[in-house]
Short mmCIF file of C-alpha atoms and ligand atoms in Angstrom, two decimals:
data_model
loop_
_atom_site.label_atom_id
_atom_site.label_comp_id
_atom_site.label_asym_id
_atom_site.label_seq_id
_atom_site.Cartn_x
_atom_site.Cartn_y
_atom_site.Cartn_z
CA MET D 1 -0.01 0.03 -0.08
CA ALA D 2 2.64 2.48 -0.30
CA VAL D 3 3.06 5.75 -2.49
CA GLY D 4 6.58 6.88 -3.65
CA ILE D 5 7.55 10.40 -3.08
CA PHE D 6 10.53 11.57 -4.78
CA ASP D 7 12.88 14.65 -4.72
CA SER D 8 16.51 15.64 -5.60
CA GLY D 9 16.97 16.07 -1.78
CA LEU D 10 15.30 17.41 1.23
CA GLY D 11 12.50 19.60 -0.47
CA GLY D 12 9.93 16.84 -1.05
CA LEU D 13 9.80 16.45 2.67
CA THR D 14 7.52 19.50 2.51
CA VAL D 15 5.21 17.38 0.32
CA LEU D 16 5.71 14.42 2.41
CA ASP D 17 4.68 16.09 5.41
CA ALA D 18 1.41 17.40 3.95
CA VAL D 19 0.54 14.01 2.36
CA THR D 20 1.16 12.01 5.56
CA ARG D 21 -1.19 14.46 7.56
CA ARG D 22 -3.78 14.25 5.05
CA LEU D 23 -3.65 10.59 4.46
CA PRO D 24 -2.36 9.16 7.90
CA ASP D 25 -2.95 5.57 7.30
CA GLN D 26 -1.36 5.54 3.87
CA PRO D 27 2.55 4.52 3.96
CA PHE D 28 5.07 6.52 2.11
CA VAL D 29 8.35 5.58 0.77
CA TYR D 30 10.54 8.73 0.31
CA PHE D 31 13.51 8.92 -2.10
CA GLY D 32 15.89 11.91 -1.77
CA ASP D 33 18.58 11.71 -4.39
CA ASN D 34 20.87 14.10 -1.94
CA ALA D 35 24.24 12.84 -3.68
CA HIS D 36 23.14 14.44 -7.01
CA ALA D 37 21.27 17.41 -5.63
CA PRO D 38 20.82 20.28 -6.64
CA TYR D 39 19.13 19.04 -9.94
CA GLY D 40 18.18 22.69 -10.88
CA VAL D 41 21.68 23.29 -12.51
CA ARG D 42 21.75 20.24 -14.53
CA ASP D 43 20.60 19.77 -18.01
CA ALA D 44 17.33 17.93 -19.03
CA ASP D 45 19.11 14.63 -20.06
CA ASP D 46 20.97 14.53 -16.72
CA VAL D 47 17.71 15.15 -14.70
CA TYR D 48 15.85 12.42 -16.93
CA ASN D 49 18.37 9.84 -16.16
CA LEU D 50 18.58 10.34 -12.56
CA THR D 51 14.87 10.79 -12.09
CA THR D 52 14.12 7.55 -13.83
CA LYS D 53 16.70 5.75 -11.89
CA ALA D 54 15.13 6.82 -8.73
CA VAL D 55 11.52 6.04 -9.77
CA GLU D 56 12.70 2.58 -10.56
CA ARG D 57 14.10 1.94 -7.23
CA LEU D 58 10.61 3.31 -5.79
CA TRP D 59 8.81 0.86 -7.95
CA GLU D 60 11.07 -2.13 -6.49
CA ALA D 61 9.92 -0.74 -3.06
CA GLY D 62 6.28 -1.60 -4.02
CA CYS D 63 5.29 1.74 -5.15
CA ASP D 64 3.04 1.73 -8.19
CA LEU D 65 2.45 5.27 -7.94
CA VAL D 66 5.36 7.94 -7.67
CA ILE D 67 4.89 11.68 -7.02
CA LEU D 68 7.77 13.85 -8.40
CA ALA D 69 7.67 16.14 -5.41
CA CYS D 70 10.63 18.15 -7.39
CA ASN D 71 9.46 20.86 -10.05
CA THR D 72 12.81 20.42 -11.66
CA ALA D 73 12.14 16.83 -12.60
CA SER D 74 8.51 17.61 -13.15
CA ALA D 75 9.56 20.34 -15.55
CA ALA D 76 12.47 18.82 -17.14
CA ALA D 77 11.84 15.09 -17.32
CA LEU D 78 7.89 14.23 -16.63
CA ARG D 79 6.66 14.73 -20.13
CA ARG D 80 9.28 12.39 -21.52
CA MET D 81 8.69 9.82 -19.08
CA GLN D 82 5.13 9.64 -19.65
CA GLU D 83 5.53 9.67 -23.37
CA ASN D 84 7.51 6.38 -23.65
CA TRP D 85 8.82 5.09 -20.40
CA ILE D 86 6.36 4.29 -17.77
CA PRO D 87 4.75 0.93 -18.01
CA ARG D 88 0.95 0.54 -18.20
CA ASP D 89 0.55 -0.51 -14.50
CA LYS D 90 2.52 2.24 -13.01
CA ARG D 91 1.79 5.91 -12.70
CA VAL D 92 4.08 9.13 -12.22
CA LEU D 93 2.60 12.34 -11.46
CA GLY D 94 4.23 15.89 -11.07
CA VAL D 95 3.36 18.73 -8.59
CA PHE D 96 2.82 21.58 -11.06
CA VAL D 97 -0.67 20.99 -11.95
CA PRO D 98 -2.43 21.20 -8.58
CA LEU D 99 -0.77 24.44 -7.97
CA ILE D 100 -1.67 25.92 -11.44
CA GLU D 101 -5.22 24.69 -10.79
CA ALA D 102 -5.31 26.65 -7.59
CA LEU D 103 -4.04 29.81 -9.10
CA THR D 104 -6.42 29.64 -11.96
CA GLU D 105 -9.46 28.68 -9.62
CA ARG D 106 -10.04 25.29 -11.60
CA GLN D 107 -11.36 22.12 -10.47
CA TRP D 108 -9.51 18.70 -11.09
CA GLY D 109 -9.79 17.82 -14.49
CA ASP D 110 -11.55 21.07 -16.05
CA ASN D 111 -10.29 21.06 -19.36
CA SER D 112 -12.31 23.87 -20.79
CA PRO D 113 -10.70 26.67 -22.80
CA PRO D 114 -8.34 29.20 -21.12
CA ARG D 115 -10.15 32.04 -19.52
CA GLU D 116 -9.55 35.25 -17.39
CA VAL D 117 -8.53 34.80 -13.81
CA ALA D 118 -8.39 37.30 -10.66
CA VAL D 119 -4.54 37.23 -10.43
CA LYS D 120 -2.97 39.33 -13.09
CA HIS D 121 0.77 39.71 -11.99
CA VAL D 122 2.66 36.38 -10.83
CA ALA D 123 6.08 36.11 -9.34
CA LEU D 124 7.60 32.66 -9.98
CA PHE D 125 10.46 31.55 -7.78
CA ALA D 126 12.09 28.33 -9.07
CA THR D 127 15.44 26.61 -9.83
CA PRO D 128 17.48 27.83 -12.80
CA ALA D 129 16.30 24.56 -14.71
CA THR D 130 12.69 24.90 -13.95
CA VAL D 131 12.64 28.58 -15.05
CA SER D 132 14.53 27.95 -18.41
CA SER D 133 12.07 24.98 -19.04
CA ARG D 134 9.21 27.51 -19.16
CA ALA D 135 7.06 24.58 -18.38
CA PHE D 136 5.07 26.72 -15.59
CA GLN D 137 4.17 29.46 -18.03
CA ARG D 138 3.10 26.44 -20.80
CA GLU D 139 0.69 24.79 -18.14
CA LEU D 140 -0.53 28.10 -17.16
CA ALA D 141 -1.30 29.28 -20.91
CA PHE D 142 -3.55 26.08 -21.16
CA ARG D 143 -5.85 27.45 -18.43
CA ALA D 144 -5.60 31.26 -18.16
CA ILE D 145 -5.33 34.23 -20.23
CA GLY D 146 -3.82 37.74 -19.41
CA VAL D 147 -1.66 36.41 -16.64
CA ASP D 148 1.80 38.36 -16.53
CA VAL D 149 4.39 35.89 -15.04
CA GLU D 150 7.84 37.20 -14.07
CA ALA D 151 10.25 34.26 -13.32
CA GLN D 152 13.05 34.58 -10.72
CA SER D 153 15.62 31.81 -10.84
CA CYS D 154 17.00 31.42 -7.29
CA GLY D 155 20.77 30.37 -7.82
CA GLY D 156 22.28 28.74 -4.72
CA LEU D 157 19.24 28.46 -2.64
CA VAL D 158 18.76 24.60 -2.94
CA ASP D 159 22.51 24.16 -1.94
CA ALA D 160 22.11 26.39 1.11
CA ILE D 161 19.07 24.47 2.31
CA GLU D 162 20.75 21.11 1.68
CA GLU D 163 23.87 22.04 3.63
CA GLY D 164 21.65 23.50 6.36
CA ASP D 165 23.04 26.79 6.11
CA MET D 166 19.83 28.66 6.90
CA ILE D 167 21.66 32.10 7.24
CA LEU D 168 22.93 31.97 3.72
CA ALA D 169 19.49 30.71 2.58
CA GLU D 170 17.66 33.40 4.43
CA ALA D 171 20.14 36.07 2.62
CA LEU D 172 19.64 34.57 -0.72
CA VAL D 173 15.74 34.56 -0.49
CA ARG D 174 15.88 38.36 0.53
CA SER D 175 18.35 38.93 -2.50
CA HIS D 176 16.07 36.94 -4.83
CA VAL D 177 12.82 38.75 -3.92
CA ASP D 178 14.67 42.16 -4.40
CA ALA D 179 15.76 41.05 -7.95
CA LEU D 180 12.17 40.01 -8.72
CA LYS D 181 10.73 43.31 -7.22
CA ARG D 182 12.86 45.28 -9.57
CA LYS D 183 11.44 43.44 -12.54
CA MET D 184 7.85 43.36 -11.12
CA PRO D 185 7.26 46.01 -8.26
CA ASN D 186 3.96 44.81 -7.41
CA PRO D 187 3.18 40.90 -7.88
CA GLU D 188 -0.45 40.07 -6.23
CA ALA D 189 0.85 36.45 -6.16
CA ALA D 190 4.17 34.58 -5.56
CA ILE D 191 4.64 30.89 -6.44
CA LEU D 192 7.19 28.88 -4.57
CA GLY D 193 7.79 26.68 -7.52
CA CYS D 194 10.61 24.45 -5.88
CA THR D 195 9.70 21.93 -2.95
CA HIS D 196 12.70 23.31 -1.06
CA TYR D 197 11.35 26.62 -0.80
CA PRO D 198 8.42 26.40 1.69
CA LEU D 199 11.21 25.41 4.03
CA MET D 200 12.03 29.37 3.80
CA GLU D 201 8.34 30.39 3.21
CA GLU D 202 8.10 32.81 6.31
CA ILE D 203 11.26 34.81 4.84
CA PHE D 204 9.56 34.90 1.33
CA GLN D 205 6.26 36.22 2.77
CA GLU D 206 8.13 38.93 4.97
CA ALA D 207 10.32 39.84 2.23
CA LEU D 208 7.46 40.10 -0.30
CA GLY D 209 5.04 41.95 2.14
CA PRO D 210 1.79 40.92 3.43
CA GLU D 211 -0.21 41.96 0.53
CA VAL D 212 1.17 39.17 -1.81
CA THR D 213 -0.56 35.72 -1.55
CA VAL D 214 2.22 33.04 -1.38
CA TYR D 215 1.39 29.64 -3.02
CA SER D 216 3.37 26.68 -2.09
CA GLN D 217 2.63 23.22 -2.98
CA ALA D 218 2.50 20.85 -0.23
CA ASN D 219 -1.26 21.03 0.89
CA LEU D 220 -2.58 21.44 -2.66
CA VAL D 221 -0.56 18.28 -3.81
CA ALA D 222 -1.80 16.51 -0.68
CA ASP D 223 -5.45 17.42 -1.64
CA SER D 224 -5.14 16.37 -5.20
CA LEU D 225 -3.31 12.89 -4.32
CA ALA D 226 -6.26 12.04 -1.71
CA ASP D 227 -8.67 12.70 -4.53
CA TYR D 228 -6.52 10.63 -6.99
CA LEU D 229 -6.40 7.73 -4.39
CA VAL D 230 -10.27 7.66 -4.23
CA ARG D 231 -10.71 7.46 -7.87
CA HIS D 232 -7.80 5.11 -8.47
CA PRO D 233 -7.62 2.71 -5.18
CA ASN D 234 -5.71 0.06 -7.08
CA MET D 235 -2.59 2.58 -7.28
CA ARG D 236 -2.06 2.41 -3.65
CA GLY D 237 0.83 -0.01 -4.19
CA THR D 238 1.99 -3.23 -2.48
CA GLY D 239 4.50 -1.95 -0.06
CA THR D 240 3.43 -1.75 3.47
CA GLU D 241 6.12 0.16 5.29
CA GLU D 242 7.15 3.74 5.56
CA MET D 243 10.81 4.27 4.51
CA PHE D 244 13.22 6.85 3.77
CA LEU D 245 15.77 6.25 1.08
CA THR D 246 18.90 8.35 0.11
CA THR D 247 21.68 8.24 -2.00
CA GLY D 248 23.55 10.57 0.21
CA ASP D 249 24.97 10.07 3.55
CA PRO D 250 22.05 8.75 5.55
CA SER D 251 23.13 10.03 8.97
CA LYS D 252 23.64 13.74 7.84
CA VAL D 253 20.28 13.82 5.44
CA GLY D 254 18.48 12.11 8.34
CA ARG D 255 19.70 14.78 10.92
CA HIS D 256 18.58 17.78 8.59
CA ALA D 257 15.07 15.97 7.85
CA THR D 258 14.50 15.56 11.52
CA ARG D 259 15.19 19.12 12.02
CA PHE D 260 12.79 20.28 9.28
CA LEU D 261 9.92 17.75 9.99
CA LYS D 262 10.30 18.15 13.77
CA ARG D 263 9.97 14.34 14.36
CA GLU D 264 12.63 11.54 14.39
CA ILE D 265 13.57 10.50 10.46
CA THR D 266 16.02 7.68 9.97
CA PHE D 267 17.32 7.34 6.44
CA ILE D 268 18.67 4.29 4.62
CA LYS D 269 20.88 3.88 1.67
CA ALA D 270 19.02 3.61 -1.53
N1 DGL X 1 13.17 20.50 -4.81
C1 DGL X 1 13.39 20.46 -6.23
C2 DGL X 1 12.46 21.27 -7.09
O1 DGL X 1 11.15 21.43 -6.67
C3 DGL X 1 14.71 20.45 -6.70
C4 DGL X 1 15.60 21.48 -6.53
C5 DGL X 1 17.11 21.07 -7.05
O2 DGL X 1 17.47 19.86 -6.82
O3 DGL X 1 17.87 22.15 -7.76
O4 DGL X 1 12.65 22.05 -8.02
#
């Protein structure tokens, strides 16, 4: 009955935390590819090769459904995986669509033509690879018209979070928000388009100001997953145990994860 949650490193824990609260009886297997993080500075082939390898490991662990709790992998690799790689009895879902549906006030599976929405000026904070893929703008254009998106690629931020250097991470958030505001002085909404960034959500909100609505993915993904599993109960998988896998150093990764989630987390080598 396990569902797989994948990220390049620690960021997917923000999604894991939300899905565990939303679905307390559902076991999850987490895979952090910490040895190869950050993905945000890698090219698309590299992200595809690393992501497919990790997803295969989660299939081995009994997870027929895997959530890519990583915008970089969702943006750079998911479409290619869905086109020709995923077997019929398995599913891999990304984290972009629930966020865009929330921003564009859509219900799940509403495929009507794009229409005007309330929000007009949106700031997107994401990794360099996600920004250059333009996947967010592409998915948004399917659903909304007249939305101006200004993307800020937040170089260095994932590395600082992975290293646990929160002083550097905070300074980087403030300087990336300043850079964004020079291009778009008054955004109405800000998207945290990397699953590592909710770990810095308070700083983003403080630097952006109280009038900006900050969207982060964890709860939106949790709601979409709960809905998906009701409609596809057969995708709950055969695994029965919660597990945390990493390609990095399990004790170091476990220490950081324990601090972020405020509960004891033990990682094992993937
Ligand atoms: N947390 C991931 C994302 O959502 C990956 C960040 C990275 O490895 O650069 O994009």
